């Protein structure tokens, strides 16, 4: 009996040796993904591109991420020019998909925005209703490929308040019929912030044309961060209406900037009516004026004759760099009450 057991063990040992082979064809092959499967994301930190899409509350416009800017990375990882890559997206040899970071897979969800974009909800997931269908009412942000302009466009609704913060990942990958291992990934944090909103409440002197001052030095850090210039250069700019800094009134109801009205007060400043719309001195309903004083480092706010005591009005305005108003501005929201 013992002899039989010994023969069996020797046979099994021999078989185990023959099962081990140096032939690569004998090795387990990498899984080939079908059209219905989500390919695993091969981690390649060097293929990642992070673009911080930060929007400013009250002045939101689409952000365009130029693919040409990353042409070298695209060439390195895909072996293509940007034009070749976009042409390959059209013919299917390159895919443009979302990346599910929690599952570490490519997500083949069909576009829900335009022909090649997706809408996301407040949690950063695809915007869907309870039945799993796309729900446009839940979209707080979208990412879309703009082939004509060779860009990825990020959008959030114009009325979005500060506090939105999600991260989306999309990528281009070579569709070789097996996997998506050759790719370029865009990691896009999307947020809406309001670092440059200065809120103040002031009492304006009873006497007409007797301004109350707002000290700009108290907002020095916010001014430098939001305007992209030094505080001293900011004050210098306020001394010259033709200089690099513009002042615009903001509609209290819509939040729109009035970028067409010329200054109607002294220097950089405006007279406004009872709804804080720009007007000229002595016009029907003229009420308050707002004037920037670069020499004193302040904003002076006063009122017209005949404005009753206890009159309260919201004065909403911005200072913006003329060469980049979309990104470099600071907003003041002042509640003025006549004593």
C-alpha positions as YAML, in Angstrom:
chain: A
units: angstrom
residues:
- id: 1
  name: UNK
  ca: [0.00, 0.00, 0.00]
- id: 2
  name: UNK
  ca: [2.77, 2.38, 0.93]
- id: 3
  name: UNK
  ca: [4.49, 1.59, -2.36]
- id: 4
  name: UNK
  ca: [1.34, 2.57, -4.32]
- id: 5
  name: UNK
  ca: [1.07, 5.86, -2.47]
- id: 6
  name: UNK
  ca: [4.73, 6.58, -3.24]
- id: 7
  name: UNK
  ca: [4.15, 5.96, -6.97]
- id: 8
  name: UNK
  ca: [1.13, 8.31, -6.96]
- id: 9
  name: UNK
  ca: [3.13, 11.10, -5.28]
- id: 10
  name: UNK
  ca: [5.98, 10.72, -7.74]
- id: 11
  name: UNK
  ca: [3.55, 10.92, -10.67]
- id: 12
  name: UNK
  ca: [1.96, 14.11, -9.30]
- id: 13
  name: UNK
  ca: [5.39, 15.67, -8.77]
- id: 14
  name: UNK
  ca: [6.34, 14.90, -12.34]
- id: 15
  name: UNK
  ca: [3.16, 16.45, -13.65]
- id: 16
  name: UNK
  ca: [3.79, 19.61, -11.58]
- id: 17
  name: UNK
  ca: [7.19, 20.01, -13.21]
- id: 18
  name: UNK
  ca: [5.79, 19.64, -16.72]
- id: 19
  name: UNK
  ca: [3.13, 22.27, -15.95]
- id: 20
  name: UNK
  ca: [5.81, 24.92, -15.33]
- id: 21
  name: UNK
  ca: [6.96, 26.33, -18.66]
- id: 22
  name: UNK
  ca: [9.19, 29.14, -19.86]
- id: 23
  name: UNK
  ca: [7.06, 29.57, -22.97]
- id: 24
  name: UNK
  ca: [5.25, 32.96, -22.80]
- id: 25
  name: UNK
  ca: [2.37, 31.40, -24.71]
- id: 26
  name: UNK
  ca: [1.77, 29.11, -21.75]
- id: 27
  name: UNK
  ca: [1.27, 32.10, -19.39]
- id: 28
  name: UNK
  ca: [-2.14, 33.49, -18.48]
- id: 29
  name: UNK
  ca: [-3.05, 36.12, -21.06]
- id: 30
  name: UNK
  ca: [-4.24, 39.61, -20.09]
- id: 31
  name: UNK
  ca: [-8.01, 39.95, -20.12]
- id: 32
  name: UNK
  ca: [-9.45, 41.37, -23.34]
- id: 33
  name: UNK
  ca: [-12.39, 43.67, -22.67]
- id: 34
  name: UNK
  ca: [-15.58, 43.48, -24.64]
- id: 35
  name: UNK
  ca: [-17.66, 46.50, -25.65]
- id: 36
  name: UNK
  ca: [-19.99, 45.91, -22.70]
- id: 37
  name: UNK
  ca: [-17.19, 45.84, -20.10]
- id: 38
  name: UNK
  ca: [-15.42, 48.69, -18.31]
- id: 39
  name: UNK
  ca: [-11.65, 48.37, -18.80]
- id: 40
  name: UNK
  ca: [-9.49, 48.55, -15.70]
- id: 41
  name: UNK
  ca: [-7.51, 51.78, -15.39]
- id: 42
  name: UNK
  ca: [-3.79, 51.09, -15.55]
- id: 43
  name: UNK
  ca: [-2.29, 53.54, -13.06]
- id: 44
  name: UNK
  ca: [0.17, 55.88, -14.75]
- id: 45
  name: UNK
  ca: [0.86, 59.00, -12.72]
- id: 46
  name: UNK
  ca: [2.84, 60.53, -15.59]
- id: 47
  name: UNK
  ca: [-0.28, 60.47, -17.78]
- id: 48
  name: UNK
  ca: [-2.22, 62.70, -15.39]
- id: 49
  name: UNK
  ca: [-3.00, 66.35, -16.10]
- id: 50
  name: UNK
  ca: [-4.65, 68.36, -13.31]
- id: 51
  name: UNK
  ca: [-6.58, 71.48, -14.23]
- id: 52
  name: UNK
  ca: [-8.27, 73.47, -11.46]
- id: 53
  name: UNK
  ca: [-11.54, 74.84, -12.88]
- id: 54
  name: UNK
  ca: [-12.37, 77.50, -10.30]
- id: 55
  name: UNK
  ca: [-15.33, 79.78, -10.96]
- id: 56
  name: UNK
  ca: [-16.12, 83.03, -9.18]
- id: 57
  name: UNK
  ca: [-19.62, 83.41, -7.79]
- id: 58
  name: UNK
  ca: [-21.57, 86.13, -9.56]
- id: 59
  name: UNK
  ca: [-19.36, 86.21, -12.63]
- id: 60
  name: UNK
  ca: [-19.40, 82.72, -14.09]
- id: 61
  name: UNK
  ca: [-18.43, 81.90, -17.67]
- id: 62
  name: UNK
  ca: [-17.31, 78.63, -19.33]
- id: 63
  name: UNK
  ca: [-13.70, 77.58, -18.81]
- id: 64
  name: UNK
  ca: [-11.90, 76.23, -21.87]
- id: 65
  name: UNK
  ca: [-8.96, 73.84, -21.36]
- id: 66
  name: UNK
  ca: [-6.81, 74.04, -24.48]
- id: 67
  name: UNK
  ca: [-5.60, 70.63, -25.61]
- id: 68
  name: UNK
  ca: [-2.81, 72.30, -27.59]
- id: 69
  name: UNK
  ca: [-1.27, 73.33, -24.28]
- id: 70
  name: UNK
  ca: [-0.77, 69.62, -23.51]
- id: 71
  name: UNK
  ca: [0.35, 68.59, -26.99]
- id: 72
  name: UNK
  ca: [3.69, 67.30, -25.72]
- id: 73
  name: UNK
  ca: [2.04, 65.04, -23.14]
- id: 74
  name: UNK
  ca: [-0.45, 63.77, -25.71]
- id: 75
  name: UNK
  ca: [2.38, 63.00, -28.14]
- id: 76
  name: UNK
  ca: [4.32, 61.21, -25.40]
- id: 77
  name: UNK
  ca: [1.45, 59.03, -24.20]
- id: 78
  name: UNK
  ca: [-0.59, 58.46, -27.36]
- id: 79
  name: UNK
  ca: [2.03, 59.00, -30.05]
- id: 80
  name: UNK
  ca: [-0.26, 61.51, -31.76]
- id: 81
  name: UNK
  ca: [-0.64, 65.20, -32.36]
- id: 82
  name: UNK
  ca: [-3.74, 66.88, -30.95]
- id: 83
  name: UNK
  ca: [-5.27, 66.99, -34.43]
- id: 84
  name: UNK
  ca: [-4.54, 63.31, -35.00]
- id: 85
  name: UNK
  ca: [-6.03, 62.43, -31.62]
- id: 86
  name: UNK
  ca: [-9.28, 64.30, -32.32]
- id: 87
  name: UNK
  ca: [-9.52, 62.69, -35.76]
- id: 88
  name: UNK
  ca: [-9.02, 59.33, -34.07]
- id: 89
  name: UNK
  ca: [-11.89, 60.10, -31.67]
- id: 90
  name: UNK
  ca: [-14.08, 60.58, -34.74]
- id: 91
  name: UNK
  ca: [-13.11, 57.23, -36.26]
- id: 92
  name: UNK
  ca: [-13.19, 55.33, -32.97]
- id: 93
  name: UNK
  ca: [-9.51, 54.44, -32.70]
- id: 94
  name: UNK
  ca: [-9.28, 56.78, -29.69]
- id: 95
  name: UNK
  ca: [-12.00, 56.99, -27.05]
- id: 96
  name: UNK
  ca: [-12.98, 59.92, -24.84]
- id: 97
  name: UNK
  ca: [-14.58, 58.64, -21.64]
- id: 98
  name: UNK
  ca: [-15.02, 59.33, -17.96]
- id: 99
  name: UNK
  ca: [-12.85, 57.57, -15.39]
- id: 100
  name: UNK
  ca: [-14.46, 56.13, -12.27]
- id: 101
  name: UNK
  ca: [-11.80, 56.72, -9.65]
- id: 102
  name: UNK
  ca: [-13.57, 54.78, -6.88]
- id: 103
  name: UNK
  ca: [-13.64, 51.61, -8.99]
- id: 104
  name: UNK
  ca: [-10.43, 52.42, -10.92]
- id: 105
  name: UNK
  ca: [-12.09, 51.73, -14.26]
- id: 106
  name: UNK
  ca: [-13.00, 53.56, -17.44]
- id: 107
  name: UNK
  ca: [-16.68, 54.48, -17.55]
- id: 108
  name: UNK
  ca: [-18.34, 54.09, -20.95]
- id: 109
  name: UNK
  ca: [-21.52, 55.99, -20.05]
- id: 110
  name: UNK
  ca: [-22.88, 57.61, -23.22]
- id: 111
  name: UNK
  ca: [-22.73, 61.42, -23.49]
- id: 112
  name: UNK
  ca: [-25.57, 63.35, -21.87]
- id: 113
  name: UNK
  ca: [-24.46, 66.86, -22.84]
- id: 114
  name: UNK
  ca: [-24.05, 67.63, -26.53]
- id: 115
  name: UNK
  ca: [-22.36, 64.92, -28.58]
- id: 116
  name: UNK
  ca: [-19.40, 64.33, -26.29]
- id: 117
  name: UNK
  ca: [-20.03, 65.63, -22.79]
- id: 118
  name: UNK
  ca: [-21.63, 64.76, -19.47]
- id: 119
  name: UNK
  ca: [-23.62, 66.52, -16.77]
- id: 120
  name: UNK
  ca: [-22.83, 65.87, -13.10]
- id: 121
  name: UNK
  ca: [-24.78, 66.28, -9.88]
- id: 122
  name: UNK
  ca: [-23.75, 67.92, -6.61]
- id: 123
  name: UNK
  ca: [-21.98, 64.72, -5.52]
- id: 124
  name: UNK
  ca: [-19.92, 64.57, -8.71]
- id: 125
  name: UNK
  ca: [-21.85, 61.62, -10.13]
- id: 126
  name: UNK
  ca: [-23.73, 61.52, -13.43]
- id: 127
  name: UNK
  ca: [-26.92, 63.55, -13.07]
- id: 128
  name: UNK
  ca: [-29.73, 60.96, -13.02]
- id: 129
  name: UNK
  ca: [-33.28, 60.60, -11.78]
- id: 130
  name: UNK
  ca: [-34.47, 57.77, -9.53]
- id: 131
  name: UNK
  ca: [-34.88, 55.53, -12.58]
- id: 132
  name: UNK
  ca: [-31.31, 56.04, -13.72]
- id: 133
  name: UNK
  ca: [-32.12, 58.33, -16.62]
- id: 134
  name: UNK
  ca: [-30.32, 61.59, -17.30]
- id: 135
  name: UNK
  ca: [-31.87, 64.46, -15.32]
- id: 136
  name: UNK
  ca: [-30.88, 67.92, -16.57]
- id: 137
  name: UNK
  ca: [-32.42, 69.55, -13.48]
- id: 138
  name: UNK
  ca: [-29.72, 67.96, -11.31]
- id: 139
  name: UNK
  ca: [-26.77, 69.17, -13.38]
- id: 140
  name: UNK
  ca: [-24.45, 71.42, -11.38]
- id: 141
  name: UNK
  ca: [-21.51, 71.14, -13.78]
- id: 142
  name: UNK
  ca: [-20.63, 69.68, -17.15]
- id: 143
  name: UNK
  ca: [-17.51, 68.64, -19.05]
- id: 144
  name: UNK
  ca: [-17.61, 68.49, -22.84]
- id: 145
  name: UNK
  ca: [-15.12, 67.91, -25.65]
- id: 146
  name: UNK
  ca: [-15.10, 70.82, -28.09]
- id: 147
  name: UNK
  ca: [-13.43, 69.32, -31.14]
- id: 148
  name: UNK
  ca: [-13.72, 72.45, -33.28]
- id: 149
  name: UNK
  ca: [-11.75, 74.53, -30.80]
- id: 150
  name: UNK
  ca: [-9.53, 71.63, -29.66]
- id: 151
  name: UNK
  ca: [-10.54, 72.05, -26.03]
- id: 152
  name: UNK
  ca: [-12.33, 70.53, -23.07]
- id: 153
  name: UNK
  ca: [-15.00, 72.94, -21.88]
- id: 154
  name: UNK
  ca: [-16.16, 73.06, -18.26]
- id: 155
  name: UNK
  ca: [-19.41, 74.81, -17.39]
- id: 156
  name: UNK
  ca: [-21.50, 75.53, -14.31]
- id: 157
  name: UNK
  ca: [-24.80, 77.46, -14.23]
- id: 158
  name: UNK
  ca: [-24.34, 81.23, -14.01]
- id: 159
  name: UNK
  ca: [-26.41, 81.45, -10.83]
- id: 160
  name: UNK
  ca: [-24.36, 78.88, -8.89]
- id: 161
  name: UNK
  ca: [-23.46, 80.04, -5.39]
- id: 162
  name: UNK
  ca: [-20.08, 79.63, -3.74]
- id: 163
  name: UNK
  ca: [-19.55, 76.23, -2.16]
- id: 164
  name: UNK
  ca: [-19.79, 73.86, -5.12]
- id: 165
  name: UNK
  ca: [-16.83, 71.46, -5.08]
- id: 166
  name: UNK
  ca: [-16.59, 68.27, -7.15]
- id: 167
  name: UNK
  ca: [-13.82, 66.48, -9.04]
- id: 168
  name: UNK
  ca: [-14.27, 64.91, -12.46]
- id: 169
  name: UNK
  ca: [-11.86, 62.71, -14.42]
- id: 170
  name: UNK
  ca: [-11.99, 62.24, -18.17]
- id: 171
  name: UNK
  ca: [-9.44, 60.82, -20.55]
- id: 172
  name: UNK
  ca: [-8.38, 59.98, -24.07]
- id: 173
  name: UNK
  ca: [-7.22, 56.40, -24.64]
- id: 174
  name: UNK
  ca: [-6.10, 54.34, -27.63]
- id: 175
  name: UNK
  ca: [-8.76, 51.78, -28.45]
- id: 176
  name: UNK
  ca: [-6.60, 48.81, -29.43]
- id: 177
  name: UNK
  ca: [-9.30, 46.18, -28.99]
- id: 178
  name: UNK
  ca: [-7.79, 44.84, -25.77]
- id: 179
  name: UNK
  ca: [-7.45, 47.62, -23.20]
- id: 180
  name: UNK
  ca: [-7.09, 51.38, -22.70]
- id: 181
  name: UNK
  ca: [-3.58, 51.24, -21.27]
- id: 182
  name: UNK
  ca: [-2.22, 54.09, -23.42]
- id: 183
  name: UNK
  ca: [-4.01, 57.21, -22.28]
- id: 184
  name: UNK
  ca: [-3.98, 60.82, -21.14]
- id: 185
  name: UNK
  ca: [-6.10, 61.66, -18.13]
- id: 186
  name: UNK
  ca: [-7.53, 65.05, -17.13]
- id: 187
  name: UNK
  ca: [-8.21, 65.43, -13.41]
- id: 188
  name: UNK
  ca: [-10.53, 68.45, -13.11]
- id: 189
  name: UNK
  ca: [-11.49, 69.84, -9.68]
- id: 190
  name: UNK
  ca: [-14.54, 72.06, -10.27]
- id: 191
  name: UNK
  ca: [-15.45, 74.68, -7.68]
- id: 192
  name: UNK
  ca: [-17.32, 77.92, -7.21]
- id: 193
  name: UNK
  ca: [-15.75, 80.32, -4.73]
- id: 194
  name: UNK
  ca: [-16.10, 83.90, -3.65]
- id: 195
  name: UNK
  ca: [-12.80, 84.95, -2.08]
- id: 196
  name: UNK
  ca: [-13.23, 88.53, -3.24]
- id: 197
  name: UNK
  ca: [-16.58, 89.57, -1.78]
- id: 198
  name: UNK
  ca: [-16.33, 92.40, 0.72]
- id: 199
  name: UNK
  ca: [-19.56, 92.98, 2.63]
- id: 200
  name: UNK
  ca: [-19.98, 96.21, 4.57]
- id: 201
  name: UNK
  ca: [-22.73, 98.19, 6.27]
- id: 202
  name: UNK
  ca: [-22.19, 101.92, 6.72]
- id: 203
  name: UNK
  ca: [-24.04, 104.93, 8.07]
- id: 204
  name: UNK
  ca: [-23.92, 107.86, 5.67]
- id: 205
  name: UNK
  ca: [-23.85, 111.38, 7.08]
- id: 206
  name: UNK
  ca: [-27.15, 113.26, 7.09]
- id: 207
  name: UNK
  ca: [-25.62, 116.20, 5.22]
- id: 208
  name: UNK
  ca: [-25.83, 115.94, 1.44]
- id: 209
  name: UNK
  ca: [-22.58, 115.37, -0.46]
- id: 210
  name: UNK
  ca: [-20.80, 114.49, 2.81]
- id: 211
  name: UNK
  ca: [-19.27, 111.09, 2.06]
- id: 212
  name: UNK
  ca: [-18.57, 108.26, 4.45]
- id: 213
  name: UNK
  ca: [-15.36, 106.36, 3.69]
- id: 214
  name: UNK
  ca: [-14.69, 102.64, 3.45]
- id: 215
  name: UNK
  ca: [-11.06, 101.91, 4.33]
- id: 216
  name: UNK
  ca: [-9.57, 99.77, 1.53]
- id: 217
  name: UNK
  ca: [-6.55, 98.78, 3.62]
- id: 218
  name: UNK
  ca: [-8.82, 96.43, 5.59]
- id: 219
  name: UNK
  ca: [-9.29, 94.44, 2.38]
- id: 220
  name: UNK
  ca: [-5.63, 94.54, 1.35]
- id: 221
  name: UNK
  ca: [-5.09, 90.76, 1.26]
- id: 222
  name: UNK
  ca: [-8.27, 90.11, -0.72]
- id: 223
  name: UNK
  ca: [-7.43, 92.90, -3.16]
- id: 224
  name: UNK
  ca: [-3.95, 91.53, -3.88]
- id: 225
  name: UNK
  ca: [-5.18, 87.95, -4.21]
- id: 226
  name: UNK
  ca: [-8.13, 88.73, -6.45]
- id: 227
  name: UNK
  ca: [-6.66, 91.52, -8.56]
- id: 228
  name: UNK
  ca: [-3.27, 89.91, -9.06]
- id: 229
  name: UNK
  ca: [-1.39, 93.13, -8.29]
- id: 230
  name: UNK
  ca: [0.13, 94.76, -5.22]
- id: 231
  name: UNK
  ca: [-2.03, 96.93, -2.99]
- id: 232
  name: UNK
  ca: [0.05, 100.00, -3.88]
- id: 233
  name: UNK
  ca: [-0.46, 99.35, -7.60]
- id: 234
  name: UNK
  ca: [-4.18, 98.94, -6.97]
- id: 235
  name: UNK
  ca: [-4.37, 102.37, -5.31]
- id: 236
  name: UNK
  ca: [-2.30, 103.85, -8.11]
- id: 237
  name: UNK
  ca: [-4.76, 102.45, -10.63]
- id: 238
  name: UNK
  ca: [-7.69, 104.06, -8.83]
- id: 239
  name: UNK
  ca: [-6.23, 107.48, -9.51]
- id: 240
  name: UNK
  ca: [-6.58, 107.19, -13.27]
- id: 241
  name: UNK
  ca: [-9.94, 106.51, -14.94]
- id: 242
  name: UNK
  ca: [-8.05, 105.61, -18.12]
- id: 243
  name: UNK
  ca: [-5.69, 103.28, -16.26]
- id: 244
  name: UNK
  ca: [-5.69, 99.46, -15.89]
- id: 245
  name: UNK
  ca: [-8.55, 99.22, -13.37]
- id: 246
  name: UNK
  ca: [-12.25, 99.57, -14.13]
- id: 247
  name: UNK
  ca: [-15.19, 99.95, -11.78]
- id: 248
  name: UNK
  ca: [-18.58, 98.49, -12.68]
- id: 249
  name: UNK
  ca: [-21.92, 98.64, -10.91]
- id: 250
  name: UNK
  ca: [-23.61, 95.27, -10.33]
- id: 251
  name: UNK
  ca: [-27.36, 94.81, -10.69]
- id: 252
  name: UNK
  ca: [-28.75, 93.89, -7.28]
- id: 253
  name: UNK
  ca: [-31.35, 91.54, -8.76]
- id: 254
  name: UNK
  ca: [-29.56, 89.83, -11.65]
- id: 255
  name: UNK
  ca: [-25.93, 90.09, -10.58]
- id: 256
  name: UNK
  ca: [-24.98, 91.36, -14.04]
- id: 257
  name: UNK
  ca: [-22.18, 93.86, -14.39]
- id: 258
  name: UNK
  ca: [-22.90, 97.17, -16.09]
- id: 259
  name: UNK
  ca: [-19.87, 97.32, -18.36]
- id: 260
  name: UNK
  ca: [-21.25, 99.93, -20.76]
- id: 261
  name: UNK
  ca: [-21.99, 102.95, -18.56]
- id: 262
  name: UNK
  ca: [-19.36, 105.66, -18.36]
- id: 263
  name: UNK
  ca: [-18.30, 107.13, -15.02]
- id: 264
  name: UNK
  ca: [-20.78, 109.74, -13.83]
- id: 265
  name: UNK
  ca: [-19.15, 110.84, -10.56]
- id: 266
  name: UNK
  ca: [-15.68, 112.19, -9.83]
- id: 267
  name: UNK
  ca: [-12.81, 110.07, -11.17]
- id: 268
  name: UNK
  ca: [-13.61, 106.38, -10.99]
- id: 269
  name: UNK
  ca: [-17.16, 106.49, -9.65]
- id: 270
  name: UNK
  ca: [-20.89, 106.62, -10.30]
- id: 271
  name: UNK
  ca: [-24.10, 108.31, -9.36]
- id: 272
  name: UNK
  ca: [-26.94, 105.80, -9.04]
- id: 273
  name: UNK
  ca: [-30.71, 105.94, -8.71]
- id: 274
  name: UNK
  ca: [-32.91, 104.29, -6.08]
- id: 275
  name: UNK
  ca: [-32.38, 100.86, -7.65]
- id: 276
  name: UNK
  ca: [-28.60, 101.36, -7.79]
- id: 277
  name: UNK
  ca: [-28.62, 101.72, -11.58]
- id: 278
  name: UNK
  ca: [-26.14, 104.17, -13.06]
- id: 279
  name: UNK
  ca: [-27.44, 107.68, -13.68]
- id: 280
  name: UNK
  ca: [-26.03, 111.21, -13.86]
- id: 281
  name: UNK
  ca: [-26.04, 113.87, -11.19]
- id: 282
  name: UNK
  ca: [-29.36, 115.67, -10.84]
- id: 283
  name: UNK
  ca: [-31.23, 113.06, -12.90]
- id: 284
  name: UNK
  ca: [-34.69, 112.04, -11.74]
- id: 285
  name: UNK
  ca: [-34.33, 109.79, -8.72]
- id: 286
  name: UNK
  ca: [-30.57, 110.21, -8.30]
- id: 287
  name: UNK
  ca: [-29.71, 109.04, -4.80]
- id: 288
  name: UNK
  ca: [-26.18, 107.90, -3.91]
- id: 289
  name: UNK
  ca: [-22.68, 108.26, -5.34]
- id: 290
  name: UNK
  ca: [-19.70, 105.95, -5.02]
- id: 291
  name: UNK
  ca: [-16.20, 107.29, -5.71]
- id: 292
  name: UNK
  ca: [-12.84, 105.52, -5.52]
- id: 293
  name: UNK
  ca: [-10.05, 107.55, -3.94]
- id: 294
  name: UNK
  ca: [-6.64, 106.08, -4.64]
- id: 295
  name: UNK
  ca: [-4.86, 108.84, -2.76]
- id: 296
  name: UNK
  ca: [-6.77, 108.30, 0.48]
- id: 297
  name: UNK
  ca: [-7.04, 104.55, -0.04]
- id: 298
  name: UNK
  ca: [-10.79, 104.55, 0.38]
- id: 299
  name: UNK
  ca: [-14.20, 104.45, -1.25]
- id: 300
  name: UNK
  ca: [-16.38, 107.46, -0.54]
- id: 301
  name: UNK
  ca: [-20.15, 107.05, -0.43]
- id: 302
  name: UNK
  ca: [-22.53, 109.97, -0.08]
- id: 303
  name: UNK
  ca: [-26.07, 110.90, -1.00]
- id: 304
  name: UNK
  ca: [-27.98, 113.52, -2.97]
- id: 305
  name: UNK
  ca: [-30.20, 116.27, -1.56]
- id: 306
  name: UNK
  ca: [-33.63, 115.25, -0.41]
- id: 307
  name: UNK
  ca: [-32.76, 111.67, 0.61]
- id: 308
  name: UNK
  ca: [-34.73, 110.97, 3.77]
- id: 309
  name: UNK
  ca: [-33.19, 109.86, 7.03]
- id: 310
  name: UNK
  ca: [-33.21, 106.06, 7.54]
- id: 311
  name: UNK
  ca: [-33.14, 105.48, 3.76]
- id: 312
  name: UNK
  ca: [-31.32, 102.21, 3.18]
- id: 313
  name: UNK
  ca: [-29.88, 101.07, -0.14]
- id: 314
  name: UNK
  ca: [-27.64, 98.25, -1.34]
- id: 315
  name: UNK
  ca: [-24.72, 99.42, -3.46]
- id: 316
  name: UNK
  ca: [-23.09, 96.55, -5.31]
- id: 317
  name: UNK
  ca: [-19.97, 97.15, -7.43]
- id: 318
  name: UNK
  ca: [-16.70, 95.61, -8.57]
- id: 319
  name: UNK
  ca: [-13.18, 96.68, -9.40]
- id: 320
  name: UNK
  ca: [-11.67, 94.64, -12.23]
- id: 321
  name: UNK
  ca: [-8.46, 94.51, -14.24]
- id: 322
  name: UNK
  ca: [-9.31, 95.67, -17.75]
- id: 323
  name: UNK
  ca: [-7.02, 93.10, -19.35]
- id: 324
  name: UNK
  ca: [-8.58, 90.14, -17.50]
- id: 325
  name: UNK
  ca: [-11.89, 91.12, -15.87]
- id: 326
  name: UNK
  ca: [-13.18, 87.56, -15.92]
- id: 327
  name: UNK
  ca: [-10.57, 86.35, -13.45]
- id: 328
  name: UNK
  ca: [-9.17, 89.42, -11.72]
- id: 329
  name: UNK
  ca: [-11.77, 91.38, -9.80]
- id: 330
  name: UNK
  ca: [-12.99, 92.15, -6.30]
- id: 331
  name: UNK
  ca: [-16.60, 92.82, -5.39]
- id: 332
  name: UNK
  ca: [-18.05, 95.15, -2.76]
- id: 333
  name: UNK
  ca: [-21.58, 94.82, -1.43]
- id: 334
  name: UNK
  ca: [-22.35, 97.82, 0.73]
- id: 335
  name: UNK
  ca: [-25.57, 98.53, 2.63]
- id: 336
  name: UNK
  ca: [-25.73, 102.31, 3.08]
- id: 337
  name: UNK
  ca: [-28.13, 103.89, 5.56]
- id: 338
  name: UNK
  ca: [-28.67, 107.62, 5.79]
- id: 339
  name: UNK
  ca: [-28.49, 108.86, 9.40]
...
